[in-house]
PDB file of C-alpha atoms in Angstrom:
ATOM      1  CA  LYS L   1       7.949   5.577 -12.771  1.00 67.00           C
ATOM      2  CA  LYS L   2       8.661   4.631  -9.166  1.00 79.00           C
ATOM      3  CA  LYS L   3       5.735   4.170  -6.758  1.00 80.00           C
ATOM      4  CA  LYS L   4       5.169   3.204  -3.145  1.00 82.00           C
ATOM      5  CA  LYS L   5       4.893  -0.563  -2.717  1.00 83.00           C
ATOM      6  CA  PHE L   6       1.825  -1.846  -0.933  1.00 89.00           C
ATOM      7  CA  LEU L   7       1.336  -5.268   0.593  1.00 88.00           C
ATOM      8  CA  ARG L   8      -1.857  -6.737  -0.869  1.00 90.00           C
ATOM      9  CA  LEU L   9      -4.248  -8.113   1.734  1.00 92.00           C
ATOM     10  CA  GLU L  10      -7.021 -10.495   0.806  1.00 91.00           C
ATOM     11  CA  SER L  11      -8.931 -11.190   4.006  1.00 93.00           C
ATOM     12  CA  PRO L  12      -9.948  -9.601   7.303  1.00 94.00           C
ATOM     13  CA  ALA L  13      -7.500 -11.992   8.988  1.00 95.00           C
ATOM     14  CA  ASP L  14      -4.689 -10.551   6.824  1.00 93.00           C
ATOM     15  CA  ILE L  15      -5.626  -7.053   8.013  1.00 93.00           C
ATOM     16  CA  ARG L  16      -5.637  -8.129  11.676  1.00 94.00           C
ATOM     17  CA  ASN L  17      -2.270  -9.866  11.282  1.00 94.00           C
ATOM     18  CA  GLN L  18      -0.635  -6.861   9.606  1.00 92.00           C
ATOM     19  CA  LEU L  19      -2.039  -4.452  12.196  1.00 93.00           C
ATOM     20  CA  ALA L  20      -0.741  -6.671  15.014  1.00 95.00           C
ATOM     21  CA  GLN L  21       2.694  -6.913  13.378  1.00 93.00           C
ATOM     22  CA  ALA L  22       2.870  -3.143  12.897  1.00 92.00           C
ATOM     23  CA  LYS L  23       1.840  -2.603  16.516  1.00 94.00           C
ATOM     24  CA  ARG L  24       4.589  -4.950  17.719  1.00 94.00           C
ATOM     25  CA  ASN L  25       7.120  -3.077  15.565  1.00 92.00           C
ATOM     26  CA  GLY L  26       5.800   0.370  16.499  1.00 93.00           C
ATOM     27  CA  THR L  27       5.225   1.106  12.810  1.00 91.00           C
ATOM     28  CA  PRO L  28       2.417   3.348  11.525  1.00 92.00           C
ATOM     29  CA  VAL L  29      -0.013   1.705   9.109  1.00 91.00           C
ATOM     30  CA  MET L  30      -1.778   3.031   6.063  1.00 90.00           C
ATOM     31  CA  LEU L  31      -4.578   0.856   4.735  1.00 89.00           C
ATOM     32  CA  ASP L  32      -5.642   1.702   1.190  1.00 90.00           C
ATOM     33  CA  PHE L  33      -8.997   0.374  -0.011  1.00 89.00           C
ATOM     34  CA  TYR L  34      -8.673  -0.302  -3.730  1.00 87.00           C
ATOM     35  CA  ALA L  35     -10.846  -1.605  -6.552  1.00 90.00           C
ATOM     36  CA  ASP L  36      -9.937  -2.083 -10.215  1.00 89.00           C
ATOM     37  CA  TRP L  37     -13.146  -0.317 -11.279  1.00 94.00           C
ATOM     38  CA  CYS L  38     -12.530   2.695  -9.003  1.00 94.00           C
ATOM     39  CA  ILE L  39     -11.433   5.744 -11.017  1.00 95.00           C
ATOM     40  CA  SER L  40     -10.255   7.607  -7.901  1.00 94.00           C
ATOM     41  CA  CYS L  41      -8.140   4.595  -6.919  1.00 91.00           C
ATOM     42  CA  LYS L  42      -6.424   4.677 -10.323  1.00 92.00           C
ATOM     43  CA  VAL L  43      -5.761   8.416  -9.973  1.00 93.00           C
ATOM     44  CA  MET L  44      -4.280   7.923  -6.491  1.00 91.00           C
ATOM     45  CA  GLU L  45      -2.073   5.108  -7.735  1.00 89.00           C
ATOM     46  CA  ARG L  46      -0.881   7.048 -10.781  1.00 90.00           C
ATOM     47  CA  ASN L  47      -0.558  10.578  -9.356  1.00 91.00           C
ATOM     48  CA  VAL L  48      -0.177  10.304  -5.589  1.00 91.00           C
ATOM     49  CA  PHE L  49       1.571   7.042  -4.705  1.00 90.00           C
ATOM     50  CA  SER L  50       4.154   7.637  -7.449  1.00 90.00           C
ATOM     51  CA  ASN L  51       4.986  11.171  -6.219  1.00 91.00           C
ATOM     52  CA  ASP L  52       8.513  11.269  -4.769  1.00 90.00           C
ATOM     53  CA  SER L  53       7.501  13.390  -1.760  1.00 92.00           C
ATOM     54  CA  VAL L  54       4.619  11.018  -0.949  1.00 91.00           C
ATOM     55  CA  ILE L  55       6.914   7.996  -1.290  1.00 90.00           C
ATOM     56  CA  GLN L  56       9.380   9.638   1.078  1.00 90.00           C
ATOM     57  CA  ALA L  57       6.675  10.621   3.581  1.00 90.00           C
ATOM     58  CA  LEU L  58       5.294   7.063   3.572  1.00 89.00           C
ATOM     59  CA  SER L  59       8.719   5.403   3.827  1.00 87.00           C
ATOM     60  CA  PRO L  60       8.460   4.554   7.552  1.00 83.00           C
ATOM     61  CA  THR L  61       4.842   3.459   7.108  1.00 86.00           C
ATOM     62  CA  HIS L  62       3.620  -0.104   6.665  1.00 80.00           C
ATOM     63  CA  CYS L  63       1.338   0.270   3.622  1.00 84.00           C
ATOM     64  CA  CYS L  64      -1.288  -2.304   2.735  1.00 84.00           C
ATOM     65  CA  ASN L  65      -4.146  -2.396   0.312  1.00 84.00           C
ATOM     66  CA  TRP L  66      -7.408  -4.265   0.485  1.00 82.00           C
ATOM     67  CA  THR L  67      -8.911  -5.186  -2.843  1.00 72.00           C
TER      68      THR L  67
END
């Protein structure tokens, strides 16, 4: 099943850099906080970020996740 692709960020500097890049490009940002042990995160990944209407709505958005 198709799902929205997220850029994985690994440090606060990565977050700052991506926010600055998005600001320069005039692109909205969605930052997803994710953990492998988080049940709600798994549900969001499986049921929300794979939903075609959510993928379409997020298409102009720069999506990142922090793990």
